[in-house]
XYZ file of C-alpha atoms in Angstrom:
755
model
C 0.172 0.229 -0.105
C 0.819 3.402 -0.464
C 1.934 5.800 2.388
C -1.096 8.234 1.249
C -4.285 6.381 0.790
C -5.595 9.769 -0.744
C -3.968 8.672 -3.832
C -6.192 5.597 -4.299
C -7.397 5.318 -7.626
C -11.118 3.785 -8.018
C -10.993 0.036 -9.266
C -13.464 -2.480 -10.322
C -14.921 -4.970 -7.614
C -12.658 -7.621 -8.895
C -9.556 -5.532 -8.842
C -10.399 -4.512 -5.217
C -10.667 -8.107 -4.236
C -7.322 -8.952 -6.079
C -5.797 -5.763 -4.022
C -7.047 -6.950 -0.711
C -5.899 -10.842 -1.106
C -2.561 -9.582 -2.182
C -2.150 -7.455 0.849
C -3.325 -10.068 3.296
C -0.936 -12.802 1.409
C 1.907 -10.036 2.154
C 0.965 -9.979 5.969
C 1.116 -13.716 6.029
C 4.401 -14.048 4.572
C 5.794 -11.355 7.158
C 4.140 -13.597 9.600
C 5.794 -16.674 8.495
C 9.255 -14.952 8.486
C 9.050 -14.259 12.510
C 9.982 -16.463 15.057
C 6.507 -17.024 16.370
C 4.581 -20.369 16.326
C 2.835 -20.846 12.843
C -0.748 -20.349 13.368
C -1.791 -19.445 9.814
C -5.109 -21.054 10.258
C -6.856 -18.680 12.873
C -5.184 -15.516 11.065
C -6.876 -16.714 7.756
C -10.310 -17.191 9.623
C -10.061 -13.760 11.295
C -9.325 -12.089 7.919
C -12.156 -13.906 6.256
C -14.508 -12.811 9.097
C -13.511 -9.206 9.125
C -13.507 -9.230 5.100
C -17.385 -10.387 5.286
C -18.248 -7.811 8.261
C -16.745 -4.852 6.558
C -17.962 -5.968 2.806
C -19.116 -2.866 0.798
C -17.744 -0.411 3.516
C -14.879 2.065 2.125
C -12.501 4.500 3.913
C -12.850 8.530 3.257
C -10.303 7.950 0.653
C -12.297 5.475 -1.490
C -10.173 2.282 -0.624
C -11.980 -0.849 0.800
C -12.239 -0.558 4.485
C -10.455 -4.006 5.170
C -7.389 -2.816 3.979
C -6.962 -0.605 7.164
C -7.334 -3.677 9.619
C -4.713 -5.415 7.202
C -2.361 -2.661 7.279
C -2.468 -2.336 11.118
C -2.149 -6.231 11.560
C 1.267 -5.614 9.372
C 2.364 -2.849 11.746
C 1.575 -5.135 14.834
C 3.346 -8.177 13.244
C 6.595 -6.481 11.623
C 6.987 -3.262 13.429
C 5.930 -4.119 16.878
C 7.006 -7.854 16.709
C 3.701 -9.523 18.138
C 2.321 -12.873 17.275
C -1.034 -14.594 15.791
C -3.171 -13.421 18.946
C -2.460 -9.838 18.385
C -2.689 -10.050 14.536
C -6.073 -11.547 14.794
C -7.163 -8.858 17.218
C -5.721 -6.357 14.814
C -7.632 -7.617 11.839
C -11.028 -7.664 14.045
C -10.303 -4.436 15.787
C -13.252 -2.171 14.182
C -15.687 -5.202 13.692
C -17.713 -4.711 17.030
C -17.572 -0.952 16.659
C -18.519 -0.716 13.039
C -20.633 -3.757 12.341
C -23.475 -5.740 13.837
C -21.293 -8.217 15.575
C -20.693 -8.322 19.313
C -17.702 -9.240 21.652
C -19.799 -12.603 22.287
C -19.558 -13.272 18.489
C -15.876 -12.687 18.704
C -15.226 -14.854 21.555
C -17.430 -17.663 20.246
C -15.508 -17.643 16.932
C -11.694 -16.944 18.266
C -11.789 -17.617 21.855
C -11.637 -15.327 25.126
C -8.137 -14.176 24.778
C -8.656 -12.351 21.296
C -12.194 -11.238 22.446
C -10.906 -9.704 25.621
C -8.312 -7.630 23.408
C -11.047 -6.858 20.671
C -13.160 -5.557 23.527
C -10.479 -3.437 24.928
C -9.981 -1.678 21.429
C -13.755 -1.398 21.186
C -13.670 0.560 24.581
C -11.454 3.271 23.621
C -12.634 3.313 19.805
C -13.108 6.748 17.986
C -9.653 7.987 19.235
C -8.956 8.613 23.016
C -11.261 11.717 23.000
C -15.061 12.466 22.446
C -16.891 15.660 22.474
C -16.629 16.883 25.847
C -13.774 17.177 28.294
C -15.088 15.029 30.969
C -15.727 12.364 28.631
C -12.226 12.797 26.832
C -10.554 12.335 30.374
C -12.667 9.412 31.092
C -11.699 7.765 27.749
C -8.194 8.145 28.415
C -8.586 6.431 31.765
C -10.258 3.419 30.061
C -7.267 3.380 27.623
C -4.619 3.371 30.577
C -6.816 0.869 32.701
C -6.789 -1.628 29.670
C -3.142 -1.677 29.826
C -2.685 -3.280 33.093
C -5.296 -5.963 31.820
C -3.364 -6.633 28.482
C -0.570 -4.704 27.238
C -1.505 -5.801 23.596
C -4.585 -3.618 23.769
C -2.484 -0.313 23.576
C 0.180 -1.769 21.283
C -2.398 -2.589 18.664
C -4.087 0.786 19.360
C -0.638 2.486 18.757
C -0.386 0.590 15.277
C -3.974 1.619 14.360
C -2.973 5.454 15.133
C 0.236 4.980 13.088
C -1.943 3.980 10.010
C -4.308 6.643 10.344
C -1.166 9.134 10.477
C 0.064 7.629 7.454
C -3.190 8.050 5.603
C -4.106 11.226 7.113
C -4.075 13.352 3.698
C -7.502 12.313 2.976
C -9.011 14.156 5.857
C -10.345 17.665 6.018
C -7.555 20.202 7.366
C -9.376 20.775 10.837
C -9.464 17.014 11.257
C -5.694 16.764 10.374
C -5.006 19.501 13.131
C -7.132 17.495 15.695
C -5.581 14.116 14.874
C -1.963 15.545 14.500
C -2.238 17.313 17.554
C -3.667 14.580 19.565
C -0.960 12.218 18.280
C 2.054 14.588 19.285
C 0.349 15.311 22.691
C -0.386 11.782 23.597
C 0.374 8.820 21.337
C 4.165 9.911 20.618
C 4.895 10.197 24.049
C 3.139 6.923 25.315
C 5.128 5.156 22.208
C 8.213 6.653 23.833
C 7.375 5.336 27.245
C 6.573 1.770 25.811
C 10.063 1.746 24.160
C 8.503 1.957 20.692
C 11.215 4.457 19.385
C 10.845 4.077 15.649
C 7.186 4.304 15.932
C 7.270 7.388 18.298
C 9.903 9.078 15.629
C 7.459 8.483 12.460
C 4.451 9.562 14.721
C 6.158 13.089 15.549
C 7.475 13.446 12.028
C 3.946 12.683 10.423
C 2.253 15.101 13.196
C 4.723 17.857 12.224
C 4.116 17.278 8.559
C 0.386 18.011 8.966
C 0.751 20.840 11.348
C 3.797 22.653 9.789
C 3.968 21.598 6.044
C 6.184 24.491 4.931
C 8.849 24.081 7.751
C 8.934 20.350 7.208
C 9.331 20.791 3.640
C 12.162 23.098 3.975
C 14.091 21.011 6.273
C 13.443 17.905 4.226
C 15.330 20.038 1.141
C 18.138 21.083 3.347
C 18.683 17.604 4.430
C 18.710 16.477 0.960
C 21.204 19.263 0.032
C 23.880 18.458 2.440
C 23.550 14.556 2.045
C 26.700 14.147 0.134
C 28.986 16.277 2.556
C 27.388 14.315 5.553
C 28.114 11.028 4.303
C 31.810 12.152 3.546
C 32.165 13.326 7.278
C 30.550 10.093 8.529
C 32.942 7.712 6.637
C 36.097 9.818 7.701
C 34.490 9.124 11.374
C 33.894 5.566 10.908
C 36.748 4.203 9.124
C 39.244 4.164 11.971
C 36.572 2.688 14.337
C 35.909 -0.081 11.976
C 39.445 -0.848 11.936
C 39.510 -1.014 15.611
C 36.556 -3.211 15.808
C 37.556 -5.620 13.219
C 40.991 -6.025 15.058
C 38.880 -7.076 18.126
C 37.282 -9.749 16.242
C 33.553 -8.530 16.663
C 30.679 -9.294 14.336
C 28.867 -5.834 14.238
C 27.183 -2.984 12.063
C 28.260 0.616 12.404
C 26.107 3.017 10.904
C 25.087 6.944 11.115
C 21.394 7.654 12.162
C 20.155 10.964 10.830
C 18.038 12.959 13.411
C 14.088 12.863 12.538
C 12.734 16.141 10.621
C 10.742 16.867 13.884
C 13.930 16.621 16.312
C 15.889 19.049 14.153
C 13.016 21.394 14.045
C 12.600 21.276 17.727
C 16.377 21.900 18.242
C 16.243 24.947 15.930
C 13.045 26.150 17.959
C 14.666 25.442 21.653
C 18.121 26.745 20.718
C 16.851 29.562 18.350
C 19.085 28.513 15.638
C 18.847 27.814 11.831
C 19.089 24.586 10.236
C 22.845 25.103 9.324
C 23.601 25.474 12.980
C 22.279 22.376 14.209
C 25.508 20.571 14.234
C 24.460 17.376 15.942
C 22.296 16.191 12.816
C 23.459 12.664 13.107
C 24.309 9.913 15.737
C 26.325 6.866 14.897
C 25.275 3.592 16.091
C 27.176 0.458 16.753
C 25.378 -2.814 16.727
C 27.256 -5.947 17.862
C 26.267 -9.506 17.811
C 26.638 -11.528 21.154
C 25.020 -14.735 22.185
C 25.857 -14.615 25.741
C 23.815 -11.834 27.547
C 26.512 -11.820 30.634
C 29.262 -10.668 28.027
C 27.125 -7.698 26.651
C 28.292 -5.190 29.199
C 32.144 -6.032 28.879
C 31.911 -5.558 25.296
C 30.036 -2.297 25.268
C 32.951 -0.989 27.492
C 35.780 -2.343 25.199
C 34.187 -0.722 22.249
C 33.995 2.468 24.209
C 37.625 2.079 25.324
C 38.416 1.722 21.425
C 36.559 4.762 20.387
C 38.127 6.931 23.035
C 41.291 5.970 22.260
C 40.538 7.496 18.797
C 38.564 10.755 19.603
C 38.288 13.110 22.486
C 35.567 12.443 24.883
C 32.760 14.845 26.015
C 33.078 14.361 29.950
C 29.574 15.189 30.610
C 27.818 13.457 27.789
C 28.330 9.664 28.822
C 25.348 7.947 29.719
C 25.399 4.235 31.046
C 21.898 2.710 30.295
C 23.413 -0.604 30.583
C 24.115 -0.845 34.628
C 20.852 1.200 35.139
C 18.111 0.571 32.039
C 15.631 3.255 31.607
C 12.132 2.384 32.695
C 10.657 1.180 29.468
C 13.618 -1.470 29.050
C 15.909 0.551 26.983
C 19.530 -0.417 27.233
C 22.580 1.041 25.587
C 26.058 2.981 26.122
C 26.097 6.745 24.923
C 29.109 8.637 24.515
C 30.021 11.849 22.749
C 33.400 12.548 20.988
C 34.802 15.272 18.935
C 34.501 14.370 15.167
C 37.056 15.003 12.335
C 34.941 18.227 11.313
C 35.467 19.641 14.776
C 31.554 18.900 15.853
C 30.675 16.617 18.544
C 29.020 13.238 17.513
C 26.986 10.970 19.698
C 27.846 7.168 19.639
C 25.486 4.601 20.521
C 26.855 1.273 21.488
C 24.458 -1.835 21.921
C 24.170 -5.572 21.324
C 21.442 -7.089 18.779
C 19.313 -8.118 21.619
C 19.176 -4.357 23.081
C 18.692 -2.946 19.599
C 15.635 -5.142 19.258
C 14.254 -3.918 22.455
C 15.019 -0.417 21.569
C 13.431 -0.491 18.023
C 10.102 -2.764 18.847
C 9.655 -1.997 22.405
C 10.196 -3.452 25.820
C 6.462 -3.963 26.104
C 6.592 -6.541 23.098
C 9.072 -8.636 24.974
C 7.503 -8.181 28.471
C 4.807 -10.830 29.162
C 4.353 -12.971 25.973
C 8.244 -13.823 25.116
C 9.950 -13.883 28.550
C 9.034 -16.751 30.989
C 5.480 -15.788 31.203
C 6.118 -12.596 32.976
C 6.767 -13.869 36.378
C 9.334 -11.432 37.198
C 8.006 -8.193 37.918
C 8.961 -5.803 35.027
C 9.817 -2.037 35.031
C 6.749 -1.628 32.820
C 4.645 -2.861 35.839
C 6.068 -0.461 37.977
C 5.057 2.319 35.491
C 1.572 0.951 35.361
C 1.385 1.605 39.122
C 2.204 5.214 38.886
C -0.314 5.564 36.068
C -3.012 4.007 38.488
C -2.231 6.773 41.036
C -3.115 9.311 38.300
C -6.318 7.480 37.396
C -7.659 7.567 40.875
C -7.736 11.399 40.900
C -11.230 12.440 40.525
C -10.402 15.856 38.738
C -12.568 16.209 35.848
C -10.697 18.772 34.016
C -9.350 17.198 30.773
C -6.411 19.584 30.108
C -5.253 19.119 33.895
C -5.631 15.393 33.570
C -3.526 15.318 30.110
C -0.852 17.624 31.290
C -0.329 15.741 34.651
C -0.141 12.373 32.647
C 2.368 13.805 30.439
C 4.739 14.296 33.298
C 4.911 10.582 33.542
C 5.071 9.632 29.693
C 7.964 12.169 28.517
C 10.329 11.989 31.466
C 13.841 10.959 31.626
C 15.041 9.381 34.933
C 17.171 10.084 37.831
C 18.279 7.356 40.564
C 18.060 8.486 44.034
C 18.409 6.511 47.390
C 16.701 6.783 50.729
C 18.753 6.805 54.066
C 18.451 3.243 54.275
C 20.015 2.678 50.814
C 16.485 1.883 49.033
C 16.825 3.007 45.201
C 13.923 5.535 43.981
C 13.432 6.287 40.292
C 12.280 9.832 39.766
C 11.870 12.153 36.726
C 14.686 14.500 35.835
C 13.862 17.627 37.422
C 12.570 16.025 40.566
C 12.460 17.894 44.057
C 12.807 17.038 47.580
C 8.801 17.385 47.546
C 8.518 14.902 44.784
C 10.530 12.564 47.036
C 8.360 12.848 49.873
C 5.277 12.301 48.078
C 6.837 8.952 46.341
C 7.567 7.722 49.806
C 3.813 8.568 51.223
C 1.169 10.945 50.574
C 1.195 12.007 54.392
C 5.012 12.888 54.212
C 4.378 14.915 51.009
C 1.480 17.002 52.693
C 3.770 17.436 55.836
C 7.174 17.974 54.255
C 8.864 20.921 55.569
C 12.542 20.484 54.147
C 14.943 17.614 53.481
C 18.566 16.410 53.764
C 20.335 15.694 50.615
C 23.670 14.101 51.073
C 23.321 14.922 54.848
C 22.914 18.917 53.970
C 19.919 20.586 54.926
C 17.820 21.831 51.583
C 14.626 23.364 50.994
C 11.821 21.151 49.770
C 12.065 22.842 46.379
C 15.642 21.567 45.833
C 16.248 19.576 42.735
C 17.676 16.313 43.093
C 20.348 14.692 40.863
C 21.254 10.968 40.346
C 23.155 9.469 42.903
C 21.787 11.681 45.833
C 20.823 10.265 49.270
C 17.598 12.016 50.340
C 16.113 12.222 53.838
C 12.598 13.707 53.832
C 11.939 16.010 57.080
C 8.224 16.416 58.076
C 6.310 18.357 60.793
C 2.531 17.652 61.667
C 1.827 21.597 61.832
C 2.840 21.891 57.998
C 0.001 22.274 55.646
C -0.218 21.865 51.682
C 0.333 24.896 49.969
C -0.956 25.751 46.266
C 2.384 27.181 45.244
C 3.963 23.720 45.922
C 2.677 22.798 42.249
C 5.399 24.952 40.761
C 8.008 22.711 41.955
C 6.560 19.324 41.640
C 7.888 17.121 38.537
C 6.163 13.893 39.291
C 2.453 13.264 38.111
C 2.038 11.309 41.495
C 3.095 14.229 43.574
C 0.951 16.516 41.747
C -2.087 14.416 41.928
C -1.805 13.841 45.529
C -1.030 17.481 46.328
C -4.156 18.421 44.439
C -6.347 15.868 46.220
C -4.823 17.361 49.551
C -5.706 20.997 48.513
C -9.337 20.117 47.620
C -9.678 18.440 50.858
C -8.435 21.761 52.599
C -10.313 24.008 50.085
C -13.492 22.054 50.057
C -15.485 24.503 52.554
C -14.337 27.594 50.562
C -15.289 25.777 47.181
C -18.969 24.907 48.703
C -19.103 28.625 49.687
C -18.201 29.798 46.101
C -20.946 27.365 44.789
C -23.619 28.947 47.218
C -22.779 32.514 46.307
C -23.071 31.508 42.561
C -26.726 29.858 43.400
C -27.754 33.070 45.403
C -26.570 35.316 42.521
C -28.445 33.329 39.838
C -31.638 33.184 41.732
C -31.626 36.894 42.438
C -31.522 37.386 38.750
C -34.192 34.856 37.942
C -31.731 32.037 36.542
C -30.651 28.652 37.704
C -26.976 27.604 37.999
C -26.880 24.819 35.527
C -23.786 23.220 34.023
C -24.041 25.468 31.021
C -24.329 28.719 33.004
C -21.394 27.688 35.155
C -19.106 26.965 31.964
C -20.370 30.385 30.611
C -19.243 32.150 33.825
C -15.976 30.375 33.905
C -15.291 31.420 30.279
C -16.255 35.226 31.017
C -13.776 35.121 33.929
C -11.043 33.184 31.792
C -10.866 30.036 34.241
C -10.915 26.559 32.867
C -10.920 24.611 36.072
C -14.266 24.385 37.917
C -13.230 23.995 41.622
C -10.269 26.811 40.901
C -13.424 29.088 39.919
C -15.766 28.245 42.809
C -12.610 28.605 45.082
C -11.739 32.112 43.858
C -15.627 32.930 44.021
C -15.689 31.609 47.697
C -12.404 33.535 48.698
C -13.832 36.818 47.229
C -11.055 36.897 44.745
C -13.752 37.272 42.087
C -16.832 39.436 42.222
C -19.618 37.496 40.645
C -21.477 40.689 40.095
C -18.918 41.526 37.351
C -20.915 38.858 35.327
C -23.923 40.082 33.443
C -26.576 37.526 32.379
C -27.184 39.125 28.927
C -23.752 40.178 28.124
C -22.348 39.776 24.498
C -18.995 41.319 24.373
C -16.384 38.890 25.734
C -13.606 40.095 27.787
C -10.716 38.932 25.627
C -10.535 42.286 23.617
C -9.903 44.198 26.603
C -7.030 41.855 27.442
C -5.556 42.610 24.021
C -5.721 46.506 24.563
C -4.482 46.388 28.060
C -1.589 44.147 26.726
C -0.829 46.743 23.891
C -0.916 49.353 26.263
C 1.193 47.572 28.840
C 4.009 46.895 26.065
C 3.573 50.089 24.277
C 3.715 52.528 27.383
C 0.626 54.510 25.754
C -1.768 56.462 27.692
C -4.998 55.069 28.388
C -7.037 57.423 26.134
C -4.666 56.799 23.104
C -5.916 54.153 20.316
C -3.041 52.198 19.409
C -2.840 51.199 15.556
C -2.680 47.494 16.734
C -5.482 47.320 19.001
C -8.910 46.272 17.629
C -11.967 48.476 18.205
C -14.543 47.052 20.301
C -18.128 47.352 18.829
C -20.854 45.401 20.719
C -23.144 45.590 17.778
C -20.851 43.375 15.813
C -21.207 39.805 16.313
C -18.703 37.540 14.528
C -20.151 34.699 12.801
C -19.946 31.345 14.307
C -17.388 29.145 11.673
C -18.866 25.914 10.529
C -16.573 23.152 11.994
C -17.343 20.529 9.388
C -16.281 22.617 6.119
C -12.900 22.041 4.684
C -12.750 25.630 4.022
C -10.515 27.506 6.211
C -11.923 30.357 8.541
C -10.855 33.792 7.135
C -9.376 35.684 9.962
C -10.409 39.473 9.462
C -8.854 42.515 11.190
C -10.617 45.607 9.886
C -11.556 49.232 11.175
C -14.997 47.936 12.525
C -14.298 44.326 12.373
C -12.443 41.518 14.221
C -13.783 37.936 14.163
C -11.201 36.280 16.157
C -9.159 36.682 19.749
C -5.548 36.846 20.062
C -4.032 34.830 22.891
C -1.465 36.167 25.461
C 0.183 32.717 25.572
C 1.790 32.935 22.092
C 1.090 36.105 20.431
C 0.402 35.118 16.886
C 0.811 37.421 14.239
C 0.106 37.404 10.593
C 2.088 34.878 8.804
C 2.614 32.446 11.664
C 1.064 28.998 11.350
C -1.996 29.178 13.621
C -5.290 27.309 14.490
C -8.415 28.537 15.882
C -10.419 27.365 18.970
C -14.186 27.738 19.085
C -14.510 29.110 22.946
C -17.520 28.941 25.162
C -18.630 32.225 23.817
C -18.602 31.147 20.268
C -15.613 33.193 19.544
C -12.335 32.143 17.690
C -9.168 32.135 19.791
C -6.108 32.221 17.650
C -3.086 30.452 18.670
C 0.292 29.826 17.221
C 0.585 26.020 16.069
C 3.665 25.788 18.211
C 1.963 27.065 21.244
C 1.906 24.384 24.291
C -1.723 25.579 25.056
C -2.828 24.797 21.315
C -1.191 21.423 21.851
C -3.337 20.654 24.699
C -6.390 22.085 23.019
C -5.981 20.056 20.252
C -5.802 17.087 22.150
C -8.543 17.576 24.663
C -10.987 19.666 22.466
C -10.491 18.308 19.005
C -13.950 18.682 17.525
C -13.629 22.299 18.349
C -10.572 23.223 16.328
C -10.761 25.392 13.325
C -8.583 25.719 10.388
C -7.624 29.274 9.842
C -6.096 31.573 7.374
C -5.187 35.183 7.471
C -6.727 37.874 5.492
C -4.291 40.645 4.149
C -4.243 43.257 6.888
C -2.942 46.867 6.974
C -2.715 46.730 10.869
C 0.126 46.088 12.868
C 0.847 43.516 15.545
C 3.205 43.314 18.494
C 6.332 40.994 17.918
C 9.107 40.520 20.387
C 12.531 39.800 19.534
C 15.476 38.833 21.462
C 19.106 40.014 20.604
C 22.266 38.776 21.973
C 25.583 39.742 21.239
C 29.215 41.171 22.535
C 28.856 44.695 24.145
C 30.743 47.729 23.058
C 30.313 51.469 23.089
C 27.647 52.733 20.886
C 26.004 49.394 19.679
C 22.579 50.350 21.248
C 22.613 53.554 19.315
C 23.159 51.691 16.259
C 20.376 49.206 16.719
C 17.731 51.499 17.602
C 18.750 53.827 14.575
C 18.492 51.219 12.174
C 15.269 49.928 13.522
C 13.505 53.152 13.608
C 15.138 55.250 10.791
C 16.381 52.730 8.265
C 13.642 50.146 8.574
C 10.805 52.461 9.648
C 9.765 50.090 12.292
C 7.822 51.482 15.584
C 9.454 50.210 18.558
C 7.029 49.630 21.636
C 9.394 48.546 24.097
C 13.062 48.029 24.711
C 14.756 46.460 27.759
C 18.770 45.730 27.887
C 20.971 43.752 30.241
C 24.815 43.894 30.056
C 27.053 41.729 32.240
C 30.609 42.116 31.530
C 31.206 41.786 27.716
C 28.101 40.205 26.987
C 24.526 41.815 26.666
C 20.939 40.855 26.084
C 18.224 43.065 24.651
C 14.574 42.183 24.361
C 12.677 44.458 21.789
C 8.867 44.993 21.300
C 8.147 46.091 17.933
C 4.863 46.800 15.708
C 4.900 44.664 12.419
C 2.309 43.731 9.893
C 3.398 40.070 9.458
C 6.161 37.508 10.134
C 8.326 38.519 6.829
C 8.914 41.864 8.340
C 10.195 40.262 11.706
C 12.457 37.642 9.767
C 13.819 40.713 7.688
C 14.370 42.723 10.978
C 16.275 39.868 12.497
C 18.715 39.350 9.591
C 19.497 42.953 9.456
C 20.009 43.186 13.058
C 22.390 40.202 12.914
C 24.616 42.278 10.567
C 25.402 44.815 13.188
C 28.957 44.196 14.627
C 29.048 42.465 17.788
C 25.350 40.957 17.374
C 25.507 37.368 17.993
C 21.775 36.313 17.353
C 18.622 38.009 16.665
C 15.376 35.687 17.001
C 11.602 36.253 17.601
C 10.295 34.968 20.796
C 6.663 34.458 22.120
């Protein structure tokens, strides 16, 4: 099959049938080449059953629907490495959801094991998320709870999502945004945590391709343009290493692995550098054959020794994942050395067994290949920490997903209790995280800690190898600000539960005040009314809103029952006033004019046509968001809020990622109309300080480029300066041109736009 099902050409029924049979035979051939027991008969039976069930049904791209289950089964078999039970479940995974067959029918025909997996997949069908926030969080809980019953449910769901991403081209743009955002926010981190690294990388790249098609194409073109030079440098680097390894008598593969398009782009964004300045574009991987698992560690260190004899080692970038494997089962020895071109090169050393686990995932080897799963695995430990989150009754979907991501996408450190007990925590964990890891009561009563026998505050960040003693006091009570320095999902969940117990009386008072205010105005406090009130005050968490009302932080009388104009516009004006230093009576060129008689049309969420963002003298049909400050030319998306107004976010905004994952059906594809107004953009400039550089900078911006400066803040320390600049521009092209010209000023090292 092709990568993009959108390219499917209509065929006759006979041609369709031949294509389906050919794809199924290809699936069988791949299965027969694996090391699983040959159970062709039941796979054939599952295929015939599914083919009949989906007869006459087509995908959006026009192809016969049965090709999708076959493709999912191929991924399950070849890319994850599962056997006949999982292949059958993959072939049948949509039968119960989309046809009249039941789970009982599956059990009667294929046995209990396959039926349980299909039932688990049916529970979480239609993606993780539904239409309402509470339903989304609940569906995701179902997904995670099925992991502890049978991990294969999630692995097949991952294969299903991968194939959907490979064929995303046939969907409408707003569906592409929703599915790509959901994938990047949840599925890719989950694949990472399960050790499915190749699947995680492809999910990230495909999500990026649909979210930022222009940037994706540019990076791909630059990768192709630099390929020959990169191969030459790689060969120069590997030739002496191969000579050493050959002399050691090893059987091995040594190859360079290019970073994914998405990871290159992420590096460009986080480091604020162009493609040409991303020097670690590739890593070298050495995979050796070894029949004796006990010898693997010593061979890894022998190869390490051979490489460091040849090249200079970076002392802070050696990672020993052999002695202490990652929680997802990943094992390898990483080192970074100086290459022949003067750039640092990461080298990954692993055995063939380690490589298999790294590529196909520890989960696939967990219970069904290694001795029936009698020994407790790291995955079981992780599943227990997930259950801590599942027990949290917090109904807010975005909070739930954010908390979950702390567990999904964290690298680990290892610390010790005073008695020498080993604890694994995410990187960035604090003394307070350790307290909650040990016991909820220790967390809520923690006052400080002793790290390596030295007294430290509870916000102190721990390092790998620290010995940590938690100090508590019964007079201590949990504080809301503690959330700012908790890195573990478990800690945040337990702290929120403790805070809710403490805050419950105030929350109840807030509810009573709201009910009384509604009654006094002849209204009833329904869920819909409460949601509208939360939208008016810009609070997306119900308990937080009730608490603020109950503690008199919010005066509920500000809310008018017949209001039409949301408060977001005022936020934009106040932001421009704040950055621009204008007087309140001034009307800045970049501020929208409020006109309560103007009611923007509600966008049609089902159309493929993008929603046109208009910005005129008397009309503005969108709300710019403070979290990312998008301007014309940025890749943006719209979100239909509770007031039926379109909030505009940059696609790179973390808030946008969360909205796409949690509220997918309310995402709107958008397009900028040509505008004549100006928007605020922020630029960060760094360089070597010298006399007169500030004057040159201001003169060039305001005189030569005729750009209005709205704020300028500069800090200089010794010979280095950093400048934060706010300017009014029409679109991103002006900002890009400005940054390019600033970088030509002698002494300036970098100039980049920041949110």
